[in-house]
Coordinates of C-alpha atoms in Angstrom, one line a residue:
Chain A
M1 CA 87.1 75.1 -48.2
H2 CA 90.8 74.7 -48.0
P3 CA 92.5 78.0 -46.9
V4 CA 95.2 77.8 -49.8
F5 CA 92.2 77.3 -52.2
V6 CA 90.3 80.1 -50.9
S7 CA 93.1 82.6 -50.9
V8 CA 94.0 81.7 -54.4
V9 CA 90.4 82.1 -55.7
S10 CA 90.1 85.5 -54.0
A11 CA 93.3 86.5 -55.6
E12 CA 92.3 85.3 -59.1
P13 CA 88.3 85.2 -59.2
D14 CA 88.4 83.6 -62.9
R15 CA 89.6 80.4 -61.2
V16 CA 85.9 79.9 -60.3
W17 CA 85.4 78.7 -64.0
V18 CA 88.0 76.0 -63.3
L19 CA 86.6 75.0 -60.0
L20 CA 83.1 74.5 -61.8
A21 CA 84.6 72.6 -64.6
A22 CA 86.4 70.4 -62.0
L23 CA 83.1 69.6 -60.4
F24 CA 81.6 68.5 -63.7
F25 CA 84.7 66.4 -64.4
L26 CA 84.4 64.8 -60.9
F27 CA 80.7 64.1 -61.5
G28 CA 81.7 62.5 -64.7
S29 CA 84.3 60.3 -63.1
V30 CA 82.0 59.1 -60.3
Y31 CA 79.1 58.5 -62.6
S32 CA 81.3 56.4 -64.9
A33 CA 83.0 54.5 -61.9
Y34 CA 79.5 53.8 -60.5
A35 CA 78.4 52.4 -64.0
L36 CA 81.6 50.2 -64.4
A37 CA 81.4 48.9 -60.8
T38 CA 77.7 48.0 -60.8
G39 CA 77.4 46.9 -64.4
K40 CA 74.1 49.0 -64.9
A41 CA 73.4 50.2 -68.3
L42 CA 73.3 53.9 -67.4
P43 CA 72.9 56.4 -70.2
R44 CA 76.1 57.3 -71.8
W45 CA 75.2 60.9 -72.7
V46 CA 75.5 61.8 -69.1
N47 CA 79.2 61.5 -68.9
L48 CA 79.6 63.0 -72.4
C49 CA 77.4 66.0 -71.1
A50 CA 79.6 66.5 -68.0
L51 CA 82.8 66.4 -70.0
G52 CA 81.2 68.9 -72.5
A53 CA 80.1 71.2 -69.7
G54 CA 83.6 71.0 -68.0
F55 CA 85.0 71.8 -71.3
V56 CA 82.8 74.7 -72.1
L57 CA 83.6 76.2 -68.5
Q58 CA 87.4 75.8 -69.2
T59 CA 86.9 77.4 -72.5
G60 CA 85.2 80.4 -70.5
F61 CA 88.1 80.5 -68.2
L62 CA 90.7 80.4 -71.1
Y63 CA 88.7 83.2 -72.9
V64 CA 88.5 85.4 -69.8
R65 CA 92.2 84.8 -68.9
G66 CA 93.4 85.2 -72.5
H67 CA 91.4 88.4 -73.0
A68 CA 93.0 89.8 -69.9
I69 CA 96.5 89.0 -71.0
G70 CA 96.0 89.5 -74.7
R71 CA 97.6 86.2 -75.6
C72 CA 97.1 82.4 -75.4
P73 CA 96.9 81.8 -71.4
I74 CA 99.8 79.3 -70.9
T75 CA 102.0 81.7 -69.2
N76 CA 102.3 80.1 -65.7
P77 CA 102.0 76.4 -64.4
F78 CA 98.5 76.9 -63.3
E79 CA 97.4 77.9 -66.9
V80 CA 99.5 75.3 -68.5
I81 CA 97.9 72.6 -66.6
V82 CA 94.3 74.0 -67.3
F83 CA 95.1 74.3 -70.9
M84 CA 96.5 70.7 -71.0
S85 CA 93.3 69.3 -69.4
W86 CA 91.2 71.6 -71.8
S87 CA 93.2 69.9 -74.8
I88 CA 92.6 66.4 -73.4
A89 CA 88.8 67.1 -73.1
L90 CA 88.6 68.8 -76.6
I91 CA 90.4 65.7 -78.2
Y92 CA 88.1 63.3 -76.4
L93 CA 85.0 65.2 -77.4
V94 CA 86.2 65.6 -81.1
V95 CA 88.1 62.1 -81.5
G96 CA 87.1 59.8 -78.6
S97 CA 83.3 59.9 -79.0
S98 CA 83.6 59.3 -82.8
Y99 CA 84.9 56.1 -81.9
R100 CA 82.1 55.3 -79.8
L101 CA 84.4 54.4 -77.1
S102 CA 82.1 55.9 -74.3
L103 CA 84.2 54.4 -71.5
L104 CA 87.3 56.1 -72.8
G105 CA 85.4 59.3 -71.5
G106 CA 84.9 57.5 -68.3
F107 CA 88.6 57.1 -68.0
T108 CA 89.3 60.7 -69.4
A109 CA 87.1 62.4 -66.8
P110 CA 89.1 61.4 -63.8
V111 CA 92.4 62.5 -65.6
V112 CA 91.1 66.1 -66.4
A113 CA 89.3 66.1 -62.9
V114 CA 92.6 65.6 -61.1
M115 CA 94.4 67.9 -63.5
S116 CA 91.9 70.7 -62.8
L117 CA 92.1 70.2 -59.1
V118 CA 95.9 70.1 -59.0
A119 CA 95.9 73.3 -60.9
L120 CA 93.4 74.9 -58.5
F121 CA 95.6 74.2 -55.5
L122 CA 98.8 75.8 -57.1
P123 CA 99.8 79.0 -55.6
A124 CA 98.3 82.2 -57.1
S125 CA 100.4 83.4 -59.8
P126 CA 99.1 86.5 -61.3
P127 CA 98.4 86.6 -65.1
A128 CA 101.3 87.9 -67.1
L129 CA 100.9 91.6 -68.4
P130 CA 99.7 92.0 -71.7
Q131 CA 102.6 92.3 -74.3
A132 CA 103.3 92.2 -77.9
V133 CA 102.1 89.0 -79.3
N134 CA 104.0 86.8 -81.7
P135 CA 101.5 84.6 -83.6
W136 CA 104.1 82.0 -84.3
L137 CA 104.9 81.7 -80.6
E138 CA 101.1 81.4 -79.7
A139 CA 100.7 78.6 -82.5
H140 CA 103.7 76.8 -81.3
A141 CA 102.6 76.7 -77.7
S142 CA 98.9 75.9 -78.4
F143 CA 99.6 73.2 -80.9
S144 CA 102.0 71.7 -78.6
M145 CA 99.5 71.7 -75.8
I146 CA 96.9 70.1 -78.0
A147 CA 99.4 67.5 -79.0
C148 CA 100.0 66.8 -75.4
G149 CA 96.2 66.4 -74.9
A150 CA 96.2 63.9 -77.8
F151 CA 99.2 62.0 -76.2
A152 CA 97.5 61.8 -72.8
L153 CA 94.3 60.2 -74.3
A154 CA 96.6 57.7 -76.3
C155 CA 98.1 56.9 -72.9
V156 CA 94.6 56.4 -71.5
A157 CA 93.6 54.2 -74.4
G158 CA 97.0 52.3 -73.9
A159 CA 96.3 51.7 -70.2
M160 CA 92.8 50.3 -71.1
Y161 CA 94.3 48.1 -73.7
L162 CA 96.8 46.6 -71.3
F163 CA 94.2 46.0 -68.9
Q164 CA 91.9 44.2 -71.4
E165 CA 95.1 42.1 -72.6
R166 CA 95.9 41.1 -69.2
Q167 CA 92.2 39.9 -68.6
L168 CA 92.4 37.9 -71.7
K169 CA 95.8 36.5 -71.0
T170 CA 94.7 35.3 -67.3
R171 CA 91.8 33.6 -68.9
Q172 CA 89.8 34.8 -66.0
P173 CA 88.2 37.9 -67.2
T174 CA 86.3 39.9 -64.8
S175 CA 82.8 41.4 -65.3
I176 CA 84.6 44.8 -66.0
F177 CA 86.3 43.1 -69.0
F178 CA 83.0 42.8 -70.8
R179 CA 82.1 46.4 -70.1
L180 CA 85.2 48.0 -71.5
P181 CA 85.8 48.5 -75.3
P182 CA 87.2 45.7 -77.3
I183 CA 91.0 45.5 -77.6
N184 CA 91.0 46.1 -81.4
A185 CA 89.0 49.2 -80.9
L186 CA 91.5 50.5 -78.3
T187 CA 94.4 49.6 -80.6
V188 CA 92.8 51.7 -83.4
A189 CA 91.9 54.4 -81.0
N190 CA 95.5 54.3 -79.6
T191 CA 97.3 54.4 -83.0
R192 CA 95.1 57.4 -84.2
L193 CA 95.4 59.4 -81.2
L194 CA 99.2 58.9 -81.5
W195 CA 99.1 60.2 -85.1
L196 CA 96.8 63.1 -84.1
G197 CA 99.2 64.1 -81.4
F198 CA 102.2 63.5 -83.6
A199 CA 100.7 65.8 -86.4
F200 CA 100.0 68.5 -83.8
L201 CA 103.4 68.3 -82.3
S202 CA 105.0 68.6 -85.7
L203 CA 102.9 71.7 -86.4
G204 CA 103.9 73.2 -83.0
L205 CA 107.6 72.3 -83.7
A206 CA 107.5 73.9 -87.1
A207 CA 105.7 77.1 -85.7
G208 CA 108.4 77.0 -83.1
F209 CA 111.1 77.2 -85.7
C210 CA 109.4 80.4 -87.1
V211 CA 109.2 82.3 -83.9
G212 CA 112.4 84.1 -85.1
Q213 CA 113.6 84.6 -81.4
A214 CA 116.6 83.0 -79.7
T215 CA 115.5 79.8 -78.1
D216 CA 117.1 77.7 -75.4
A217 CA 119.0 74.6 -76.8
W218 CA 117.7 72.5 -73.8
K219 CA 114.0 73.2 -74.9
V220 CA 114.8 72.5 -78.5
G221 CA 116.7 69.4 -77.9
W222 CA 113.9 68.2 -75.6
S223 CA 111.2 68.9 -78.2
I224 CA 113.0 67.2 -81.0
A225 CA 113.6 64.0 -78.6
V226 CA 109.7 63.9 -77.8
W227 CA 109.2 64.2 -81.6
L228 CA 111.6 61.4 -82.5
L229 CA 110.2 59.2 -79.7
Y230 CA 106.7 59.4 -80.9
G231 CA 107.8 59.3 -84.6
G232 CA 109.6 56.2 -83.9
I233 CA 106.7 54.5 -82.2
L234 CA 104.5 55.3 -85.2
L235 CA 107.1 54.2 -87.5
A236 CA 107.3 50.7 -85.9
R237 CA 103.6 50.6 -85.7
S238 CA 102.9 51.4 -89.4
Q239 CA 105.5 48.8 -90.3
R240 CA 103.8 46.4 -88.0
R241 CA 107.1 45.7 -86.4
V242 CA 105.8 45.8 -82.9
A243 CA 102.6 44.4 -81.5
A244 CA 99.7 46.4 -80.3
K245 CA 100.6 45.5 -76.7
W246 CA 104.0 47.3 -77.1
V247 CA 102.5 50.4 -78.8
A248 CA 100.1 50.6 -75.7
R249 CA 103.1 50.3 -73.3
L250 CA 105.2 52.8 -75.3
S251 CA 102.3 55.3 -75.3
I252 CA 102.1 55.2 -71.5
L253 CA 106.1 55.3 -71.1
A254 CA 106.4 58.2 -73.6
F255 CA 103.6 60.3 -72.1
S256 CA 105.1 59.7 -68.6
L257 CA 108.5 60.8 -69.8
L258 CA 107.0 63.7 -71.5
L259 CA 105.2 64.8 -68.3
S260 CA 108.0 64.1 -65.8
T261 CA 110.7 65.9 -68.1
F262 CA 108.5 68.9 -69.2
W263 CA 108.9 70.6 -65.9
G264 CA 112.5 69.6 -65.5
I265 CA 113.6 71.0 -68.8
R266 CA 111.6 74.3 -68.1
F267 CA 113.5 74.6 -64.8
I268 CA 117.1 73.7 -66.4
S269 CA 116.3 76.0 -69.2
E270 CA 115.4 78.9 -66.9
T271 CA 118.4 78.3 -64.5
R272 CA 121.0 77.2 -66.9
P273 CA 120.3 78.3 -70.4
L274 CA 122.5 77.1 -73.2
Chain B
M1 CA 35.5 32.1 -62.6
N2 CA 38.8 30.4 -61.8
I3 CA 42.3 30.2 -63.8
F4 CA 44.2 27.0 -64.0
C5 CA 47.4 25.8 -65.5
L6 CA 48.2 22.1 -66.5
G7 CA 50.7 20.5 -68.5
L8 CA 54.3 19.1 -68.5
S9 CA 57.6 20.6 -68.9
H10 CA 61.3 19.7 -68.8
Q11 CA 61.1 19.6 -65.0
T12 CA 58.5 16.8 -64.9
A13 CA 58.8 14.8 -68.2
H14 CA 61.5 13.4 -70.3
V15 CA 61.5 14.6 -74.0
S16 CA 60.1 11.2 -75.0
V17 CA 57.0 12.1 -73.1
R18 CA 57.0 15.8 -74.0
E19 CA 57.1 15.2 -77.6
R20 CA 53.8 13.2 -77.5
F21 CA 51.9 16.0 -76.1
A22 CA 53.4 18.8 -78.2
V23 CA 50.9 21.0 -80.1
P24 CA 52.4 22.1 -83.3
D25 CA 51.6 25.4 -84.8
A26 CA 49.8 23.5 -87.6
V27 CA 47.0 22.2 -85.3
L28 CA 47.2 25.0 -82.8
A29 CA 44.0 26.9 -83.8
E30 CA 42.1 23.6 -84.0
A31 CA 43.2 22.6 -80.6
L32 CA 42.3 25.9 -79.0
Q33 CA 38.8 25.6 -80.4
R34 CA 38.6 22.1 -79.2
L35 CA 39.6 23.3 -75.7
R36 CA 36.6 25.7 -75.6
T37 CA 34.3 22.7 -75.7
V38 CA 35.9 21.0 -72.5
P39 CA 33.5 21.5 -69.7
G40 CA 34.7 24.3 -67.2
V41 CA 36.8 25.9 -70.0
A42 CA 35.8 29.5 -71.2
E43 CA 39.3 30.9 -72.1
A44 CA 42.4 29.1 -73.3
V45 CA 46.0 29.5 -74.2
I46 CA 48.3 26.8 -75.2
L47 CA 52.0 27.2 -74.7
S48 CA 53.9 24.5 -76.7
T49 CA 57.7 24.7 -76.9
C50 CA 60.5 22.0 -77.0
N51 CA 60.7 22.3 -73.1
R52 CA 56.9 22.5 -72.2
T53 CA 53.5 21.9 -73.3
E54 CA 51.1 24.0 -70.9
F55 CA 47.3 24.7 -71.1
Y56 CA 46.3 28.0 -69.4
L57 CA 42.4 28.0 -68.8
A58 CA 39.9 30.1 -67.4
G59 CA 36.4 28.7 -66.7
Y60 CA 33.6 27.8 -64.1
P61 CA 32.4 25.7 -62.2
E62 CA 34.0 22.4 -63.2
R63 CA 37.9 22.2 -62.7
P64 CA 39.7 21.0 -65.8
T65 CA 42.0 17.9 -65.4
P66 CA 44.6 16.4 -67.8
E67 CA 42.0 13.7 -68.6
T68 CA 39.3 16.0 -69.6
V69 CA 41.6 18.5 -71.4
L70 CA 43.2 15.8 -73.5
A71 CA 40.1 14.0 -74.2
G72 CA 38.8 17.4 -75.5
L73 CA 42.0 17.4 -77.7
Q74 CA 41.3 13.7 -78.8
R75 CA 44.4 12.6 -77.3
Q76 CA 45.0 9.7 -75.0
L77 CA 46.9 9.3 -71.8
V78 CA 48.9 6.0 -71.6
Q79 CA 49.9 4.4 -68.4
G80 CA 52.4 6.5 -66.7
D81 CA 51.8 9.7 -68.4
R82 CA 49.4 11.1 -65.7
E83 CA 52.3 11.4 -63.0
H84 CA 54.2 13.9 -65.5
F85 CA 51.5 16.3 -65.5
F86 CA 51.2 19.2 -63.1
Q87 CA 48.0 21.0 -62.2
L88 CA 47.8 24.5 -60.7
A89 CA 45.0 26.9 -59.8
A90 CA 44.5 30.6 -59.4
A91 CA 47.5 32.6 -57.9
E92 CA 49.6 29.4 -58.3
T93 CA 48.9 29.5 -62.1
A94 CA 50.0 33.2 -62.2
R95 CA 53.2 32.6 -60.3
H96 CA 54.0 29.7 -62.7
L97 CA 53.4 31.8 -65.9
F98 CA 55.2 34.7 -64.5
R99 CA 58.3 32.6 -63.8
V100 CA 58.1 30.9 -67.2
T101 CA 57.9 34.3 -68.9
A102 CA 60.8 35.7 -66.8
G103 CA 63.1 32.7 -67.7
L104 CA 63.1 31.4 -64.2
E105 CA 61.6 28.2 -65.3
S106 CA 63.9 27.7 -68.3
M107 CA 66.6 24.9 -68.6
V108 CA 69.1 27.7 -69.0
V109 CA 67.9 30.3 -66.6
G110 CA 67.4 33.7 -67.9
E111 CA 67.1 32.7 -71.6
T112 CA 65.0 35.2 -73.5
E113 CA 63.6 33.0 -76.3
I114 CA 60.8 31.9 -73.9
F115 CA 59.4 35.6 -73.6
G116 CA 58.7 35.6 -77.4
Q117 CA 57.3 32.0 -77.3
V118 CA 54.8 33.1 -74.7
K119 CA 53.8 36.3 -76.6
R120 CA 53.3 34.3 -79.8
A121 CA 51.1 31.6 -77.8
Y122 CA 49.0 34.4 -76.3
H123 CA 48.5 36.4 -79.6
A124 CA 47.6 33.1 -81.5
A125 CA 44.7 32.5 -78.8
A126 CA 43.7 36.2 -78.6
R127 CA 43.5 36.3 -82.6
L128 CA 41.1 33.4 -82.5
G129 CA 38.9 34.9 -79.7
V130 CA 39.5 32.2 -77.2
T131 CA 41.0 34.4 -74.5
G132 CA 38.8 36.9 -72.3
K133 CA 39.0 39.1 -69.2
Y134 CA 41.0 36.6 -67.0
L135 CA 43.5 35.3 -69.4
N136 CA 44.1 38.6 -71.1
R137 CA 45.0 40.1 -67.8
L138 CA 47.1 37.2 -66.7
F139 CA 49.3 37.4 -69.9
Q140 CA 49.5 41.1 -70.1
K141 CA 50.8 40.9 -66.5
S142 CA 53.1 38.2 -67.5
F143 CA 54.9 40.3 -70.2
Q144 CA 55.2 43.1 -67.6
V145 CA 56.8 40.8 -65.1
G146 CA 59.2 39.3 -67.8
K147 CA 60.5 42.9 -68.7
D148 CA 60.7 43.8 -64.9
V149 CA 62.6 40.9 -64.1
R150 CA 65.0 41.2 -66.9
A151 CA 65.5 44.8 -66.5
N152 CA 66.0 44.9 -62.7
T153 CA 68.1 41.8 -62.3
G154 CA 71.2 40.4 -64.2
I155 CA 69.4 37.1 -64.9
A156 CA 70.0 37.5 -68.7
K157 CA 73.6 38.7 -68.4
G158 CA 76.5 36.7 -69.0
S159 CA 77.3 33.8 -71.0
V160 CA 76.4 30.3 -70.0
S161 CA 77.5 27.9 -72.7
V162 CA 80.8 27.2 -74.2
G163 CA 79.7 28.6 -77.6
S164 CA 78.4 31.8 -76.1
V165 CA 81.5 32.4 -74.1
A166 CA 83.6 31.9 -77.0
V167 CA 81.6 34.3 -79.2
D168 CA 81.6 37.0 -76.4
L169 CA 85.4 36.6 -76.0
A170 CA 85.6 37.0 -79.7
M171 CA 83.4 40.2 -79.5
Q172 CA 85.8 41.7 -76.7
I173 CA 88.7 41.0 -79.0
F174 CA 87.5 42.1 -82.4
G175 CA 84.6 44.3 -81.6
S176 CA 82.3 43.2 -84.4
L177 CA 82.7 39.9 -86.2
Q178 CA 81.6 41.0 -89.4
G179 CA 85.2 41.5 -90.7
C180 CA 86.3 38.2 -89.1
N181 CA 87.3 35.2 -90.9
V182 CA 86.7 31.8 -88.8
M183 CA 88.2 28.4 -89.4
L184 CA 87.1 25.2 -88.0
L185 CA 89.5 22.5 -87.6
G186 CA 87.5 19.3 -87.4
A187 CA 83.9 18.9 -88.5
G188 CA 82.2 17.5 -85.4
E189 CA 79.0 18.5 -83.7
T190 CA 80.9 20.9 -81.4
S191 CA 82.5 22.7 -84.4
E192 CA 79.3 23.0 -86.0
R193 CA 77.6 24.5 -82.9
T194 CA 80.4 27.0 -82.4
A195 CA 80.4 27.8 -86.2
R196 CA 76.7 28.5 -86.0
A197 CA 77.2 30.9 -83.1
F198 CA 79.9 32.8 -84.9
Q199 CA 77.8 32.9 -88.0
A200 CA 74.8 34.3 -86.1
R201 CA 76.9 37.2 -85.0
G202 CA 77.9 37.9 -88.6
A203 CA 81.3 36.4 -89.1
R204 CA 82.6 37.1 -92.7
Q205 CA 83.7 33.8 -93.9
L206 CA 83.9 30.1 -92.5
F207 CA 86.5 27.8 -93.6
V208 CA 86.0 24.2 -92.7
S209 CA 89.0 21.7 -92.6
N210 CA 88.9 18.1 -91.8
R211 CA 90.8 15.0 -92.4
S212 CA 87.9 13.7 -94.3
F213 CA 87.5 16.2 -97.0
A214 CA 84.0 14.9 -97.8
R215 CA 83.0 15.6 -94.2
A216 CA 84.5 19.1 -94.3
E217 CA 82.5 19.8 -97.6
S218 CA 79.4 18.6 -95.9
L219 CA 79.6 20.9 -92.9
A220 CA 80.9 23.8 -95.2
G221 CA 77.6 23.3 -97.1
L222 CA 75.6 23.3 -94.0
V223 CA 77.0 26.4 -92.6
G224 CA 77.6 28.3 -95.8
G225 CA 81.5 28.0 -95.6
R226 CA 84.3 26.8 -97.7
A227 CA 85.9 23.4 -97.3
V228 CA 89.6 23.6 -97.2
R229 CA 91.9 20.3 -97.6
F230 CA 93.6 19.3 -94.3
D231 CA 97.1 19.5 -95.7
R232 CA 96.4 23.2 -96.7
W233 CA 94.8 24.6 -93.7
E234 CA 98.0 26.3 -92.5
E235 CA 98.2 28.3 -95.8
E236 CA 94.7 29.5 -95.2
F237 CA 95.2 30.3 -91.5
V238 CA 97.3 33.7 -92.4
G239 CA 94.0 35.3 -93.2
V240 CA 92.0 33.8 -90.3
D241 CA 91.1 35.7 -87.1
I242 CA 89.2 32.9 -85.3
L243 CA 90.3 29.4 -85.2
V244 CA 88.2 26.7 -83.7
S245 CA 89.9 23.3 -83.3
S246 CA 88.2 20.0 -82.4
T247 CA 90.0 17.3 -84.1
S248 CA 91.1 13.9 -82.7
A249 CA 94.7 14.3 -83.7
P250 CA 97.0 12.6 -81.0
H251 CA 99.5 15.4 -81.1
F252 CA 99.6 19.3 -81.3
L253 CA 98.5 20.7 -84.8
L254 CA 99.7 24.2 -83.9
T255 CA 102.8 25.1 -82.0
A256 CA 104.4 28.4 -80.9
A257 CA 107.3 27.8 -83.4
K258 CA 104.8 27.2 -86.2
L259 CA 102.7 30.2 -85.2
E260 CA 105.3 32.8 -84.6
P261 CA 106.1 33.4 -88.3
V262 CA 102.4 33.2 -89.2
M263 CA 101.9 36.2 -86.9
R264 CA 104.7 38.2 -88.6
R265 CA 103.0 37.3 -92.0
R266 CA 99.6 38.5 -90.3
R267 CA 101.3 41.9 -89.4
Q268 CA 100.6 41.3 -85.9
R269 CA 96.8 41.2 -86.2
P270 CA 95.4 39.4 -83.1
V271 CA 94.1 35.9 -83.5
F272 CA 91.7 34.0 -81.2
I273 CA 92.1 30.3 -80.9
I274 CA 89.5 28.1 -79.3
D275 CA 90.9 24.5 -78.7
L276 CA 87.7 22.1 -78.1
A277 CA 89.7 19.1 -78.7
M278 CA 90.6 16.4 -76.1
P279 CA 93.5 15.6 -76.2
R280 CA 94.3 19.3 -77.1
D281 CA 95.1 20.3 -80.6
I282 CA 97.0 23.5 -79.8
D283 CA 100.2 23.8 -77.8
P284 CA 99.4 26.0 -74.8
A285 CA 102.7 27.9 -75.3
V286 CA 101.1 29.8 -78.1
H287 CA 99.0 31.7 -75.5
E288 CA 102.4 33.4 -74.5
L289 CA 102.8 35.0 -78.0
D290 CA 101.8 38.7 -78.4
G291 CA 98.3 39.0 -79.9
V292 CA 97.5 35.3 -79.4
Y293 CA 94.7 34.3 -77.2
L294 CA 94.2 30.5 -76.8
Y295 CA 91.2 29.2 -74.7
D296 CA 90.7 25.5 -74.2
L297 CA 87.6 23.8 -73.3
D298 CA 88.4 23.9 -69.5
S299 CA 88.8 27.6 -69.5
L300 CA 85.5 28.2 -71.5
E301 CA 83.7 25.8 -69.1
V302 CA 84.8 27.6 -66.1
M303 CA 83.6 30.9 -67.5
A304 CA 80.2 29.4 -68.5
A305 CA 79.9 27.9 -65.2
K306 CA 80.5 31.3 -63.4
G307 CA 78.0 33.0 -65.7
L308 CA 75.4 30.2 -64.7
E309 CA 76.2 30.8 -61.2
A310 CA 75.7 34.5 -61.5
R311 CA 72.5 34.1 -63.1
R312 CA 71.2 31.8 -60.3
R313 CA 72.1 34.3 -57.8
E314 CA 70.2 36.9 -59.8
A315 CA 67.4 34.6 -60.0
E316 CA 66.7 34.9 -56.2
L317 CA 66.0 38.6 -56.9
G318 CA 63.8 37.5 -59.8
E319 CA 61.7 35.4 -57.6
Q320 CA 61.0 38.2 -55.2
L321 CA 60.0 40.4 -58.1
V322 CA 57.6 37.7 -59.4
L323 CA 56.0 37.2 -56.0
R324 CA 55.3 40.9 -55.7
H325 CA 53.5 40.8 -59.1
V326 CA 51.7 37.6 -58.2
R327 CA 50.2 39.5 -55.1
E328 CA 49.1 42.4 -57.3
F329 CA 47.5 39.9 -59.7
G330 CA 46.0 37.9 -56.8
A331 CA 44.3 41.0 -55.4
W332 CA 43.0 41.8 -58.8
L333 CA 41.7 38.2 -59.4
E334 CA 40.0 38.2 -55.8
Q335 CA 38.2 41.4 -56.7
A336 CA 37.3 40.2 -60.3
S337 CA 36.0 36.8 -58.9
S338 CA 35.1 36.3 -55.4
G339 CA 35.8 33.1 -53.7
L340 CA 39.2 32.3 -55.1
P341 CA 42.2 31.6 -53.0
A342 CA 44.7 34.4 -52.3
L343 CA 48.4 33.6 -52.5
G344 CA 49.8 32.6 -49.2
P345 CA 53.1 33.7 -48.1
G346 CA 56.0 31.5 -49.1
V347 CA 53.6 29.5 -51.4
R348 CA 55.7 26.7 -53.2
F349 CA 54.8 24.5 -56.2
E350 CA 55.0 20.9 -55.8
Y351 CA 55.6 19.1 -59.2
P352 CA 54.3 15.7 -59.2
R353 CA 57.7 14.1 -59.9
P354 CA 60.6 16.2 -60.8
W355 CA 62.1 14.4 -63.7

């Protein structure tokens, strides 16, 4: 075992939940990669079960940690990443499987596995001490995280769409092309996930305005910019002004911007509050 | 007791010969009963398809020949027919039937229709009571082999014809074809074949447009579609998801400049265009437009050839599985009836004259 990891787990024993979840997600990733590479018609429920088991374990962690701190466990980077990967798994299990896009699960598993592993290697940061809970703040944070999960899945669906589209345009599709979902299904999934994420983000923002505490202008400005960005993509899509390919590209670009600026804005807001 | 197979197939005889020896369903029962009267025949199954007519027989002590079998069926061999017939015995018969059932003997390697045809042939004979211990075992084993080869090799995977490649691509674009409208430009044989392939997968509506409206109406009637006058096909095209073009027009019927506004009217819904014409009907530049996927005859043929090549590679694995099953059957046959030849290693079938 990696020494950093061992020291962190001994400092925070509840991380074992996350470790076990990561192992299930890793198993799902390897299983899906094997099915995709060999073209064997392996049972799809195995990956679904692996994602489900990982999700249950992460829920266990969030419950234990939330119980300990008396609030939604998104108080430090470790908890934020775990909550985000939990949101992605949740959105997949609730939304992804209903589109029967089992391979979206195959692509989701590595994303949540990597996120869980990255979280595990973050330095130990003791849970925040219990304090008075503001339900609006809790709603704001959790809705925003679930929105991130939906946007992450929209990004995955967008990447799969671009891969499929590229294969069609080169006129030399590989065998993997025929094992991935049809591009029309990916377009529908991408758009619906964007709408879902946008709905949660809107709820999160609305809840944020109800918190009743002074909020840093950087964070407010950034949140509104993200909301406008996704809103703009959806508006263009709903009016059919852009082709599905551009929506897929923008889903990836928007999520990359969201991820890359999230920590920066946190840092700026803490060091140079407006 | 021994088992035999004799007959002719696409590998040994031209269709003009095969059709004279075909045994239609209407006379199958009578033919099976007649076979039982042939000296040396105790059990019989007749497999008659468009690619083969084969008689699977079990009996003792005489060995049936094409002459005795056909005489029993009251059919005559004319000069030159004899050389198209092959004759196999014991384990060679088993290997042949297993290869047939697995699709290894088919014209399109790995096709699945033959499995059902063998099943029907066997059940027809079994119902009449003209099969027994030996042929029952042989055919039951052949079904096991057919399933084994298809499940454990990629012999039936991939598309091997232009039509099936086009349909597979359409499925990967639209998912299901049930909500798709298909338009045929040109009403030739290729269009008809492709239309039928799309129809078989549940395409919602077929439009047929041709310079000769009468011909368009005729094909539309055949495939259950709607004929569209050639000067109006562009208006209907807005609602079409798949366009199959195979006219003999000397110039492009559809260009990027023409298609761009149509795509806007289609609200960016994707369109799959299959250009089977020579010279081509569709400007290759349309492929650069977002949501437009243009495949011409060359690109479809390359994909079909790749599919066929992949199946051939998988067929090697299938041959090994077949040999394993033949050895098992050979062991059973030797036990069940002493004095029969076992399968030698690397046994090969020599057809009299591959056609």
